[in-house]
XYZ file of C-alpha atoms in Angstrom:
643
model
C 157.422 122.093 -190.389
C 155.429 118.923 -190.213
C 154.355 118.287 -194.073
C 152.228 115.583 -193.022
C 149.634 117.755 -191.988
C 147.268 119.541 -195.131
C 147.915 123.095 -194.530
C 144.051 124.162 -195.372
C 143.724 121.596 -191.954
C 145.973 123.153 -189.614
C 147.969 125.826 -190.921
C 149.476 126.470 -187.467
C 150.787 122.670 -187.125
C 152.005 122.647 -190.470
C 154.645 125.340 -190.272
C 155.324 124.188 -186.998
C 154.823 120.871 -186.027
C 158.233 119.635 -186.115
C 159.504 123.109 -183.599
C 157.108 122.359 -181.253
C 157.183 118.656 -180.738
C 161.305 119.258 -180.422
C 161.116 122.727 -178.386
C 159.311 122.042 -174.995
C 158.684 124.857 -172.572
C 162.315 125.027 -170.405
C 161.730 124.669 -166.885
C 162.744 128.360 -166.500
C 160.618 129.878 -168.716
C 156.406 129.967 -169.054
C 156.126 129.538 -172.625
C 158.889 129.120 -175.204
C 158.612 130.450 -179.208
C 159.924 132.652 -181.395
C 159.749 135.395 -179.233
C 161.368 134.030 -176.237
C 164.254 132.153 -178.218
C 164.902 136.124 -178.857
C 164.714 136.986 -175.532
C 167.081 134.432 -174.275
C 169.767 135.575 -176.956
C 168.735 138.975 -176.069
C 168.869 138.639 -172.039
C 172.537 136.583 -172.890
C 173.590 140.073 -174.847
C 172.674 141.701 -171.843
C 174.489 139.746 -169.441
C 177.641 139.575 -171.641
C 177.211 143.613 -171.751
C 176.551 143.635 -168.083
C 179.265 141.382 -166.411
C 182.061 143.357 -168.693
C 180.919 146.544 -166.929
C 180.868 145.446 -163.763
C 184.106 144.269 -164.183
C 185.821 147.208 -165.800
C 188.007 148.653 -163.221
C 189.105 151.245 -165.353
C 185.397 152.710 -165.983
C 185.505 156.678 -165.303
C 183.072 157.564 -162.299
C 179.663 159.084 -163.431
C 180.152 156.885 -166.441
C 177.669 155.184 -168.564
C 179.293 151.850 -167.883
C 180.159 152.581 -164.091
C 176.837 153.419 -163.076
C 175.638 149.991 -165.859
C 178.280 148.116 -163.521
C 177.576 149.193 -160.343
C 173.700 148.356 -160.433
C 174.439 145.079 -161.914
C 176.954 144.419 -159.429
C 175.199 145.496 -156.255
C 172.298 142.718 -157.297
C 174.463 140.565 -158.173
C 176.248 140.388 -154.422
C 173.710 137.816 -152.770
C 176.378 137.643 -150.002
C 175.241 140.938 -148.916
C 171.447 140.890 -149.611
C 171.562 137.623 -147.364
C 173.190 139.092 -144.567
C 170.490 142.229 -144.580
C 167.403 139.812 -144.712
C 164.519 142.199 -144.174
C 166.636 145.504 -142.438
C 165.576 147.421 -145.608
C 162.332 147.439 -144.527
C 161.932 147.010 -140.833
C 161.663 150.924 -140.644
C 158.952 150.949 -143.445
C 156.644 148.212 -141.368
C 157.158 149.759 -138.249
C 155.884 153.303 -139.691
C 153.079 152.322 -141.703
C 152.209 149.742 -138.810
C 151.469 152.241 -136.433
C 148.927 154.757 -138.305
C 145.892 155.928 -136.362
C 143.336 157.243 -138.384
C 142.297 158.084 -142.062
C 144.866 160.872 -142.442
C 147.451 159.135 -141.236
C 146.648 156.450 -143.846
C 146.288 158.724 -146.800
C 149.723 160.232 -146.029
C 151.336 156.665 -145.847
C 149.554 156.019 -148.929
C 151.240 159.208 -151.050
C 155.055 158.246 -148.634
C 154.668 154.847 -150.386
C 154.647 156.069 -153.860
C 156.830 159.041 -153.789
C 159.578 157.156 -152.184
C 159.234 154.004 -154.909
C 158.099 151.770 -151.720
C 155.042 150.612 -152.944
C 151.228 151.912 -154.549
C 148.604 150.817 -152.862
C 144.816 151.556 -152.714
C 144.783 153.267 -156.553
C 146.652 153.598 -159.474
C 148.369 157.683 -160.087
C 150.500 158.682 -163.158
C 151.065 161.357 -165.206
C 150.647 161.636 -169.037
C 148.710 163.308 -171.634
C 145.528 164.435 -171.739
C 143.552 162.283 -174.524
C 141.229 165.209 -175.207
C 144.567 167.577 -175.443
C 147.117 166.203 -176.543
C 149.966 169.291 -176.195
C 149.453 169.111 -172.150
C 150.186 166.531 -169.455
C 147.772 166.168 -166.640
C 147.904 163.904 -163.464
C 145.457 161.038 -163.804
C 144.122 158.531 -161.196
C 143.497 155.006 -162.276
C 141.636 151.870 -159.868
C 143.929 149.440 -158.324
C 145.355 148.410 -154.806
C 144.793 145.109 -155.837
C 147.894 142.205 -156.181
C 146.130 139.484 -158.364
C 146.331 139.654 -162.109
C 142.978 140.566 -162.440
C 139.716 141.242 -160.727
C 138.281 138.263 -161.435
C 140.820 135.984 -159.815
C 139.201 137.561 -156.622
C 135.227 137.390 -157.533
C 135.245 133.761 -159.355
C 134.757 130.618 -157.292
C 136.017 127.969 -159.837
C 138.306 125.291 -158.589
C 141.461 126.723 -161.158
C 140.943 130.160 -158.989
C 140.268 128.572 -155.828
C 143.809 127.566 -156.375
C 145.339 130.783 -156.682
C 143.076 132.346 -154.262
C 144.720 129.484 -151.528
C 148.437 130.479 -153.170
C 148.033 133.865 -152.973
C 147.192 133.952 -148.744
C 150.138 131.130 -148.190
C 152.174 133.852 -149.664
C 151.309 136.394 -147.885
C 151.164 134.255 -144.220
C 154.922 133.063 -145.860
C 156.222 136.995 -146.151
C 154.537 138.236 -142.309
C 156.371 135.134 -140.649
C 159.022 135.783 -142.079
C 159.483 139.379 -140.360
C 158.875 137.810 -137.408
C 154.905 137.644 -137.049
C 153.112 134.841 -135.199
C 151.642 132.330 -137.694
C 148.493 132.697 -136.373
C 148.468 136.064 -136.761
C 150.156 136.107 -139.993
C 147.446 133.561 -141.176
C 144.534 135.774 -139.692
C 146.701 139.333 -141.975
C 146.340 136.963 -145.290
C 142.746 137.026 -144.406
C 142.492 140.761 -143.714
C 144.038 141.818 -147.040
C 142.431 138.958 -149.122
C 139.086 140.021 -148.401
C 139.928 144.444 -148.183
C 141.492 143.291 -151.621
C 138.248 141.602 -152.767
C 136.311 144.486 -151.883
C 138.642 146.357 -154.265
C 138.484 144.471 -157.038
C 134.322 144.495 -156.962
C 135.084 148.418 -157.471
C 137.195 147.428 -160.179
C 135.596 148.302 -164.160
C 136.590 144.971 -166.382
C 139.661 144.674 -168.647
C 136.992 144.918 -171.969
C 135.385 148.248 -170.188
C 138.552 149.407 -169.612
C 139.271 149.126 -173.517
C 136.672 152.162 -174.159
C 138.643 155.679 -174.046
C 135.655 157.293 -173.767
C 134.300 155.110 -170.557
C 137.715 155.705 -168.968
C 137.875 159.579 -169.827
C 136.260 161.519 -166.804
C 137.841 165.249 -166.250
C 136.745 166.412 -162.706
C 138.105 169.783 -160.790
C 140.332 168.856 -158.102
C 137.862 170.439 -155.725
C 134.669 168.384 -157.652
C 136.315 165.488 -157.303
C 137.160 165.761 -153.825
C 133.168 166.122 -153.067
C 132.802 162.669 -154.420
C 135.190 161.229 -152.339
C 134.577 163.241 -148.654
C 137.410 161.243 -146.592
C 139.856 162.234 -149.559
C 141.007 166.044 -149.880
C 142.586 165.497 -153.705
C 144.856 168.881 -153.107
C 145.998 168.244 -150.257
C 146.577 163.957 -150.901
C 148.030 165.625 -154.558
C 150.401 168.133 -152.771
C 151.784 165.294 -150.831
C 152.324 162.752 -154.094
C 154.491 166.434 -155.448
C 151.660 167.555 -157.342
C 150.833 170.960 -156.738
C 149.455 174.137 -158.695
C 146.831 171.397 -160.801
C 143.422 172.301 -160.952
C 142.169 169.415 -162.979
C 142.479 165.819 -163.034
C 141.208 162.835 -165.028
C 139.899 159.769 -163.706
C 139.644 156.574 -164.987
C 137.184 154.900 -162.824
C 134.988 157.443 -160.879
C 133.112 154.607 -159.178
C 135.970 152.890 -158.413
C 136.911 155.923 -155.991
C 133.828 156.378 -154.646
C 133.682 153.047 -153.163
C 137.081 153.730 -151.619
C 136.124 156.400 -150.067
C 133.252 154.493 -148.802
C 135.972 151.558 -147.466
C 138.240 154.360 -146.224
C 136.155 154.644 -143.303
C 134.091 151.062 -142.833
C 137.497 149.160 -143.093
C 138.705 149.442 -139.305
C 142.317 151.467 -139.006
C 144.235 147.825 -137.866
C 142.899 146.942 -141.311
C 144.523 149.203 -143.317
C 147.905 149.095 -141.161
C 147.880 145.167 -142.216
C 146.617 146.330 -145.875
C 149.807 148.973 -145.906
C 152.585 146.374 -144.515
C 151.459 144.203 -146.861
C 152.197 146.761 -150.018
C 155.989 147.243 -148.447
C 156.659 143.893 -147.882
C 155.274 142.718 -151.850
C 157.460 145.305 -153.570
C 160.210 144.806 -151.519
C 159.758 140.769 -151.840
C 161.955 140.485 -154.939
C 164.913 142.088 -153.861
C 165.506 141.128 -149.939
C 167.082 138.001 -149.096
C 166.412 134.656 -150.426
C 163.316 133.594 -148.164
C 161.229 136.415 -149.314
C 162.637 136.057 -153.232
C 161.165 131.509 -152.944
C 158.483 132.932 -151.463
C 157.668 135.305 -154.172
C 158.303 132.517 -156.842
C 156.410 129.729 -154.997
C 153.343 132.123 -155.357
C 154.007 133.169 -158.850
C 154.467 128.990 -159.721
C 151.144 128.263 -158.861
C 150.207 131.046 -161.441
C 151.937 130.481 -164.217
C 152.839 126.839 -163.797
C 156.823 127.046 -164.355
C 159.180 124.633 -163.083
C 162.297 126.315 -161.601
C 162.843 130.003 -160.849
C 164.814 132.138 -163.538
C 168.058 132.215 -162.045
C 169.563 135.240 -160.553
C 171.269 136.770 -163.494
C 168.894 136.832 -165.630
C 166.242 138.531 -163.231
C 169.104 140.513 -162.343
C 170.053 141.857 -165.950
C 166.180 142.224 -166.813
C 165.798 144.512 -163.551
C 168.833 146.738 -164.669
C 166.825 146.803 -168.172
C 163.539 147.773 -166.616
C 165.382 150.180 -164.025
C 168.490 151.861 -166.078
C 167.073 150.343 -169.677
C 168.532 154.121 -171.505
C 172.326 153.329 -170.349
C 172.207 149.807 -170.876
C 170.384 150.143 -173.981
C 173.791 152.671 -175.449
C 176.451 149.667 -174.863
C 173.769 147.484 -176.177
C 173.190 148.923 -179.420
C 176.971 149.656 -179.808
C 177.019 146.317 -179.921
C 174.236 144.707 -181.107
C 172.448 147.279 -183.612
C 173.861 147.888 -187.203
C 172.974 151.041 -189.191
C 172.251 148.779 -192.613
C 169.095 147.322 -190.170
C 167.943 150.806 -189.507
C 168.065 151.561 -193.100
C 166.438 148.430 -193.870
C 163.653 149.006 -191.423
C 163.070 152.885 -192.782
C 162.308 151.949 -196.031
C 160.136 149.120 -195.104
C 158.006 151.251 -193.001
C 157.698 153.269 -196.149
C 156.677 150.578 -198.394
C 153.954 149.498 -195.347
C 152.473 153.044 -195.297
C 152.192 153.485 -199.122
C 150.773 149.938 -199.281
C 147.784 151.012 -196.233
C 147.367 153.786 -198.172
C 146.776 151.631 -201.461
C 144.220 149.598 -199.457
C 142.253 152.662 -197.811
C 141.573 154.106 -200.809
C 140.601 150.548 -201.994
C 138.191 150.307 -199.615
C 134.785 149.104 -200.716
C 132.885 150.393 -197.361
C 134.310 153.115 -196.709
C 133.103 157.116 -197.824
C 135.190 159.551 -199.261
C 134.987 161.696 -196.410
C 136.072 159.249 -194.529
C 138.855 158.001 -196.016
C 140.405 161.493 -196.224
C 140.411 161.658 -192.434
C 142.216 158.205 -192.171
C 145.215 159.003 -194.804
C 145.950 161.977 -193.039
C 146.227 160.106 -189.677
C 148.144 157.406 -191.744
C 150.290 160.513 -193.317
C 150.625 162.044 -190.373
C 152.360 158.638 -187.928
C 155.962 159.017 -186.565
C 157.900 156.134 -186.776
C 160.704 155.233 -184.190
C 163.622 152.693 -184.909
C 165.926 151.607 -182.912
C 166.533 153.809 -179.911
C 165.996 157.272 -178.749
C 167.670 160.498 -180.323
C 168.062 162.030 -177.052
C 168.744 159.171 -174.175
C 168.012 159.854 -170.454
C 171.021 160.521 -168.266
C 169.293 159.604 -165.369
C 170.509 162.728 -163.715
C 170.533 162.725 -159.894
C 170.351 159.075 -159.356
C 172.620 157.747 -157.474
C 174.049 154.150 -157.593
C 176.195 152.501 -155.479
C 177.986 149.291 -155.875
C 177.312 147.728 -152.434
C 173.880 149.130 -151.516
C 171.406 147.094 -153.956
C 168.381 147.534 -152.142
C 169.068 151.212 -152.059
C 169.180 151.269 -155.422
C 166.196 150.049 -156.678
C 164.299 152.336 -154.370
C 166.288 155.447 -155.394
C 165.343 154.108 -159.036
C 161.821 154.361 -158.018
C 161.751 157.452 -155.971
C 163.811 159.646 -159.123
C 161.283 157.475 -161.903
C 158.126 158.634 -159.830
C 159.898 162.630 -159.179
C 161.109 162.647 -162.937
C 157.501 160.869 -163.646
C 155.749 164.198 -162.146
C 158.345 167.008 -163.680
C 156.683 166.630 -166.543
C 153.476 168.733 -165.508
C 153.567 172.102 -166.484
C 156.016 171.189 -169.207
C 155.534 170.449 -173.058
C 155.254 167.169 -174.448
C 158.764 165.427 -174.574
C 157.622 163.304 -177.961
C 161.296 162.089 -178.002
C 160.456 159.758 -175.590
C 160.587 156.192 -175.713
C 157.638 153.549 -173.878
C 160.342 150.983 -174.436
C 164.163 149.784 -173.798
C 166.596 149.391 -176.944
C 166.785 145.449 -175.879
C 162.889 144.912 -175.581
C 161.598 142.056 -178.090
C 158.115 143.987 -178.780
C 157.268 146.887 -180.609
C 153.997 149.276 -179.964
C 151.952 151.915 -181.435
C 150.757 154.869 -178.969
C 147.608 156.641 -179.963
C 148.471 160.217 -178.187
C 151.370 160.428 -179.591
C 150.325 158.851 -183.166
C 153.609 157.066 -183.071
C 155.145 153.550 -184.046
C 157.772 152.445 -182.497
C 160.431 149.257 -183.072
C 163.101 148.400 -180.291
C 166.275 147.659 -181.740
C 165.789 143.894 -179.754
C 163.110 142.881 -181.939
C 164.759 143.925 -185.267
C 166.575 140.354 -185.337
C 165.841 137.013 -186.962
C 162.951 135.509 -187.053
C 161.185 139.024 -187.433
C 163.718 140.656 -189.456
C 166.961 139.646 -190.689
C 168.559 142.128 -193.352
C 170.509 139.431 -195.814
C 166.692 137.199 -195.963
C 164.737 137.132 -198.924
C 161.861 139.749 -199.097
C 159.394 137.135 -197.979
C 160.729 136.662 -194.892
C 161.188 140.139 -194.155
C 157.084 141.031 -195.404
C 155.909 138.189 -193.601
C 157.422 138.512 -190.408
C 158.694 141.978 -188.916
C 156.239 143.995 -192.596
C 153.923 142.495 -190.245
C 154.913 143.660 -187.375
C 155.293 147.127 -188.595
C 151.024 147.363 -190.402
C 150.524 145.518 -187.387
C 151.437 148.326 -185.427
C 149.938 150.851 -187.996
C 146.860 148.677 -187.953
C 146.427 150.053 -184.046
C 145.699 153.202 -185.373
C 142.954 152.074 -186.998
C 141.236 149.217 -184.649
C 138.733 149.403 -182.303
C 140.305 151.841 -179.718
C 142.767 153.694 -182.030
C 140.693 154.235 -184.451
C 138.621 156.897 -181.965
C 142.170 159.334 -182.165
C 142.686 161.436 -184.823
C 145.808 162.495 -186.714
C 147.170 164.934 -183.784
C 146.451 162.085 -181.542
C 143.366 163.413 -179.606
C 140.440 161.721 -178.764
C 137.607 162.900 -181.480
C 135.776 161.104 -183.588
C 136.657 162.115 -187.639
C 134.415 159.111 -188.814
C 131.010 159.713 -190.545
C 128.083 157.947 -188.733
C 127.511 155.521 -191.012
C 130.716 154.067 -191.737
C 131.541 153.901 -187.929
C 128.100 151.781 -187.919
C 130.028 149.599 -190.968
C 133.219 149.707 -188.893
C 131.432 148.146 -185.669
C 129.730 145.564 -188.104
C 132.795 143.866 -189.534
C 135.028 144.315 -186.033
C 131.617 142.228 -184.467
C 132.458 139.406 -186.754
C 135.499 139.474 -186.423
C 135.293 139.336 -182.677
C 132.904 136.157 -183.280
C 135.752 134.407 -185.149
C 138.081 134.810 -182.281
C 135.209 134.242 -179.716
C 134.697 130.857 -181.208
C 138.243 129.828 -180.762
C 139.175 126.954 -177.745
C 142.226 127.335 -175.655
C 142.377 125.169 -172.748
C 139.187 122.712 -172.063
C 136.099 125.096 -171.912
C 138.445 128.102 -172.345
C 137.510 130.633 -175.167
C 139.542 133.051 -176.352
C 137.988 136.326 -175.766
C 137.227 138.107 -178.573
C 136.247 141.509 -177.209
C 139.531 141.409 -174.764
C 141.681 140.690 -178.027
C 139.688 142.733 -180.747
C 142.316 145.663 -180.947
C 145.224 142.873 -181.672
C 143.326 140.525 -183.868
C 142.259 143.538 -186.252
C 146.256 144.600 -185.677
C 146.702 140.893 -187.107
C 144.303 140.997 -189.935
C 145.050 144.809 -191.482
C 148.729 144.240 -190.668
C 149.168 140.725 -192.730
C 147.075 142.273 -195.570
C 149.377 145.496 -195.502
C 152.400 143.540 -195.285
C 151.260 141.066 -198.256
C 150.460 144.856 -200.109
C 153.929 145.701 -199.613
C 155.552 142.227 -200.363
C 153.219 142.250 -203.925
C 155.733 145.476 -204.614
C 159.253 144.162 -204.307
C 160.591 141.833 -207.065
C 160.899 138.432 -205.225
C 156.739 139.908 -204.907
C 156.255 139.817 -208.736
C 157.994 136.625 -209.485
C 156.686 132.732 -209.300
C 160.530 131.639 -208.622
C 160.332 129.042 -205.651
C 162.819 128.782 -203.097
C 163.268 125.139 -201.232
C 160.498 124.333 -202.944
C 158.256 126.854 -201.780
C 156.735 129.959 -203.975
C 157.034 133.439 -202.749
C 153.859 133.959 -201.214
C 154.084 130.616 -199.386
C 157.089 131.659 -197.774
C 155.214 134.855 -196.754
C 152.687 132.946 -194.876
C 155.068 130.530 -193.274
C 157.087 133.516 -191.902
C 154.294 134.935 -190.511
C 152.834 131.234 -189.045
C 156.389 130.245 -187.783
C 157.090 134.167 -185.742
C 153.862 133.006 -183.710
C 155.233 128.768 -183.227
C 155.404 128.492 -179.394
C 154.853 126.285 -176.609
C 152.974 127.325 -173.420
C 152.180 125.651 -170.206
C 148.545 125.369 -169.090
C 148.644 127.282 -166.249
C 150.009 130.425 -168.228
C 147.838 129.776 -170.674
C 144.868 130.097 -168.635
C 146.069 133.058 -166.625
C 146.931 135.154 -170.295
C 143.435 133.974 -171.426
C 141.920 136.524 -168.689
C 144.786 139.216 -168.456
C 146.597 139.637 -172.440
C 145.095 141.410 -174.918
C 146.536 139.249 -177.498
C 145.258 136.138 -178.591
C 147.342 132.654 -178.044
C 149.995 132.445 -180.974
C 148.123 129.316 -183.021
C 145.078 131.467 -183.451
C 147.276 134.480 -184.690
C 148.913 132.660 -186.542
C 145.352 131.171 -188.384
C 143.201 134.255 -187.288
C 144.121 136.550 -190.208
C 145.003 134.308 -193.087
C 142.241 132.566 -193.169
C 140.209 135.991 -194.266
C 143.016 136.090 -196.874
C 142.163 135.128 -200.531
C 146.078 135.119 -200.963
C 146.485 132.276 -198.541
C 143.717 130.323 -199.865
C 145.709 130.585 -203.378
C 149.398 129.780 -202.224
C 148.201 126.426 -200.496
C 145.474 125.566 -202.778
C 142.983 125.472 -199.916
C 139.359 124.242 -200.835
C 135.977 123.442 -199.374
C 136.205 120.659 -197.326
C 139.356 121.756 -195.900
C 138.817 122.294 -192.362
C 140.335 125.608 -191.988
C 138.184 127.248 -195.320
C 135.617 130.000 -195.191
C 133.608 130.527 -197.737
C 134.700 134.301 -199.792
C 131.774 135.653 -198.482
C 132.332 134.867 -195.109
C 135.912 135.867 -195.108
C 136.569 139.560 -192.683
C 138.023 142.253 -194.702
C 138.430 145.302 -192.725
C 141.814 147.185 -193.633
């Protein structure tokens, strides 16, 4: 903490100051906080779990630790991945290099994804229908761009200028090094930049993409094929495995119409270039160490870190992201104790009595109204921990010495076990995230809230800290998550999880109202020299913030330490509420990063969470004696209560 600071001032620097001037960002990181200082312990439990399996001779075959190992250890051989260079691929290039007309594009375009090689033009998955809920339907999404964001292509600024400049260097870097003429490599960068930037000016904007409704557009297979003339959707479907569907949602209509348009206007040796260039990107990462600098001399200029992450710890982060269900089993063996899940269960309970408390407490809210949002609260499913039922990962095979092999099996059984699931019912036993993830999430068509065994650690949650601790920092976490139910996008599902509007028309008019100022509070917040925060990017996470704080302050008002005045080093019971909360969101972030999250992350930067809610709190006001003047107060009147 820095005590020198008044915290009705600076709230953020005064349960911080001290971390932060002593914990700069380490060269092989982005940003360093609360949240990465778990990480790091996390990604070292990982490694620990990792190099044991990989060097257990005695590991049955077919086992959960063999299979662990043997991934692990086939990316951890860079003897052999050097020696390869770009083999893995030369096939690939060659194939999608030599296509001759808008079929033969199309069909490279559906061989890309179903063999894990790559997804270019658009973006395909398979999930549940928002409008009904009990069936899964295959859904098409923009895309086929490789920047961040749309506007990293359409802005002119010098900071994207920049990255613009980065982005064709990498891509003239990757072509040279398969053996491509510079010139010509130099004149591809080109090519794709500018089919890309075409793309992207198809593209909706992350803050339209926020509206369910917008994005909700349910053609026939056969209607939707008349929009798009150059694209047959059954028979494109039929070669991404999709067969016997007679419906399909679209995200972006528009988006696909253009495509269609650039299908045919974008000459053949275009799209040939356009193609190579999605095999060699994906591949990038995992080939031999030209193509891996390359890759992070790109990303650099992006996110402004120093050094690149060194091989183990991409390494043990790809196993997580590729195998994350057998790792996570010898991870929470090891790392998970049953008294935390215990803990964590009847927190969640306190949390949803304590929303329930403040619904019915609500001043602008109808009795009609209110009805509808205690049975979606009643109805939520919480998740702890890990999965019931883990995936086996059946039919994927993994072989010690064959790394890049592996990762595109991994991809080929993820996308075939990805479309299985049409035709079948719901699997709501499924998980969004590892066991070792630091995060947590809340999923509206599922109505579910779930809490990865990695982030149930200290500072979020620690089961021998005082209840204060606990409330403020992972009680926060979990109203945070129930809070998504009831912001600006979740609060358009109802209790089953379907898109359908259960509010009454006026109180969805008071609803808009007070998210509206909210979003002003946020908008008026500075990040990096004339960088806002964007309040209508970051609404559904700031009002996760504010209901989730005042929820978890509900709940901590139950417990005893709640009830009592009795100070502990010096510091009351709600104060060391707040300060758990300010310190989970202490971090350090470099500029670059910063500006790039500003445009792609829902979330606002960590000093304005940590300020955003509180500051509508009377509670906080009270516990640090904050008054007019102060530079941080808001009058009561001007102070947004929505949850």
């Amino acid at each position: 903490m820095d005590l020198s600071v008044k915290p009705g001032d600076d709230f953020y620097t005064y349960a911080n100051g001290a971390w932060l001037r002593t914990n700069p960002v380490p060269a092989k990181e982005t940003r360093w906080g609360s949240f990465n200082q778990l990480r790091d312990f996390n990604i070292n439990a990982v490694k620990t779990i990792l190099n044991e399996s990989a060097n257990n001779k005695n590991a049955a075959a077919g086992s959960v630790e063999k299979r662990v190992g043997d991934f692990y250890a086939s990316a951890m051989d860079s003897a052999a991945i050097e020696k390869l260079g770009y083999t893995p691929i030369k096939a690939d290039l060659a194939r999608v290099g030599s296509v001759k007309d808008v079929n033969a594009i199309l069909n490279e375009v559906a061989t890309l994804r179903t063999t894990g090689t790559g997804s270019p033009m658009f973006g395909f998955y398979v999930g549940q229908d928002r409008k009904n809920v009990n069936n899964m339907v295959p859904q098409l999404s923009q895309g086929g761009t490789t920047l961040p964001d749309r506007d990293y292509y359409l802005k002119d600024d010098a900071r994207s200028t920049k990255i613009q400049q980065a982005y064709k260097t990498y891509i003239t870097t990757l072509f040279t090094l398969t053996g491509v003429p510079e010139a010509t490599a130099k004149k591809n960068a080109e090519t794709i930049f500018n089919l890309e930037k075409k793309l992207a000016a198809a593209q909706m904007s992350r803050v339209e993409m926020r509206d369910p409704y917008k994005t909700y557009n349910k053609f026939s297979v056969a209607d939707f094929s008349k929009t798009t003339p150059n694209m047959d959707w059954k028979s494109l479907m039929a070669k991404m495995k999709v067969t016997g569907q007679d419906t399909i949602l679209v995200s972006a209509p528009k988006f696909f119409t253009e495509l269609n348009g650039l299908l045919t206007s974008t000459p053949v040796a275009d799209w040939q270039t356009y193609l190579q260039w999605n095999v060699l990107k994906s591949a990038a990462p995992y080939l031999s160490s030209d193509f891996v600098n390359a890759n992070f001399a790109y990303s650099q200029v992006l996110s402004g870190q120093k050094v690149q992450t060194p091989r183990w710890q991409r390494m043990s982060s790809l196993t997580d992201g590729t195998i994350g269900e057998l790792l996570g089993q010898l991870y929470v063996a090891k790392h998970f104790k049953p008294e935390a899940k215990a803990r964590m269960d009847e927190m969640i309970a306190n949390l949803i009595k304590a929303y329930e408390i403040r619904i019915k407490g609500l001043d602008w809210m109808s009795a009609e109204t209110k009805e509808k949002a205690l049975a979606k609260l009643h109805a939520f499913r919480p998740k702890v921990g890990y999965p019931n039922k883990w995936e086996t990962y059946q039919g994927l095979a993994i072989s010690r010495n064959a790394f890049f092999e592996n990762v595109r099996n991994s991809g080929e059984w993820g996308y075939n076990k990805m479309v299985s699931q049409l035709g079948k019912p719901v699997d709501r036993e499924r998980w969004g995230m590892t066991p070792p993830t630091v995060n947590a999430y809340y999923s509206p068509v599922m109505n579910e809230i779930v809490f990865p065994a990695g982030i149930l650690q200290f500072p979020f949650f620690d089961p021998n800290a005082d209840d204060a601790v606990n409330y403020g920092g992972i009680g926060a976490v979990i109203g945070h998550e129930i809070s998504h139910g009831f912001d600006d996008s979740g609060s358009q599902y109802d209790k089953d999880g379907t898109l359908r509007n259960w509010w009454t028309a006026e109180d969805l008019a008071k609803f808009k109202e007070k998210a509206k100022a909210l979003q002003e509070q946020y908008d008026a917040y500075t990040v990096l020299d004339t960088i806002h925060v964007n309040g209508k990017l970051t609404l559904g996470e700031n009002i996760g913030d504010l209901g989730g704080l005042n929820a978890a302050y509900e709940a901590f008002k139950m417990t005893k330490q709640g009830k009592s005045k009795k100070k502990i080093d010096g510091f009351t019971p709600d104060q060391r509420f707040f300060l758990s909360w300010a310190q989970v969101w202490r971090g350090n972030t470099l500029p670059e990063t910063t500006a790039q999250l500003i445009v792609t992350d829902p979330h606002s930067p960590g000093e304005y969470r940590t300020i955003g809610a509180p500051v509508n709190m009377d509670a906080w006001y009270k516990a640090f004696n904050v008054k007019p003047g102060d530079k941080l107060y808001k009058k009561p009147e001007d102070r947004n209560k929505i949850w």
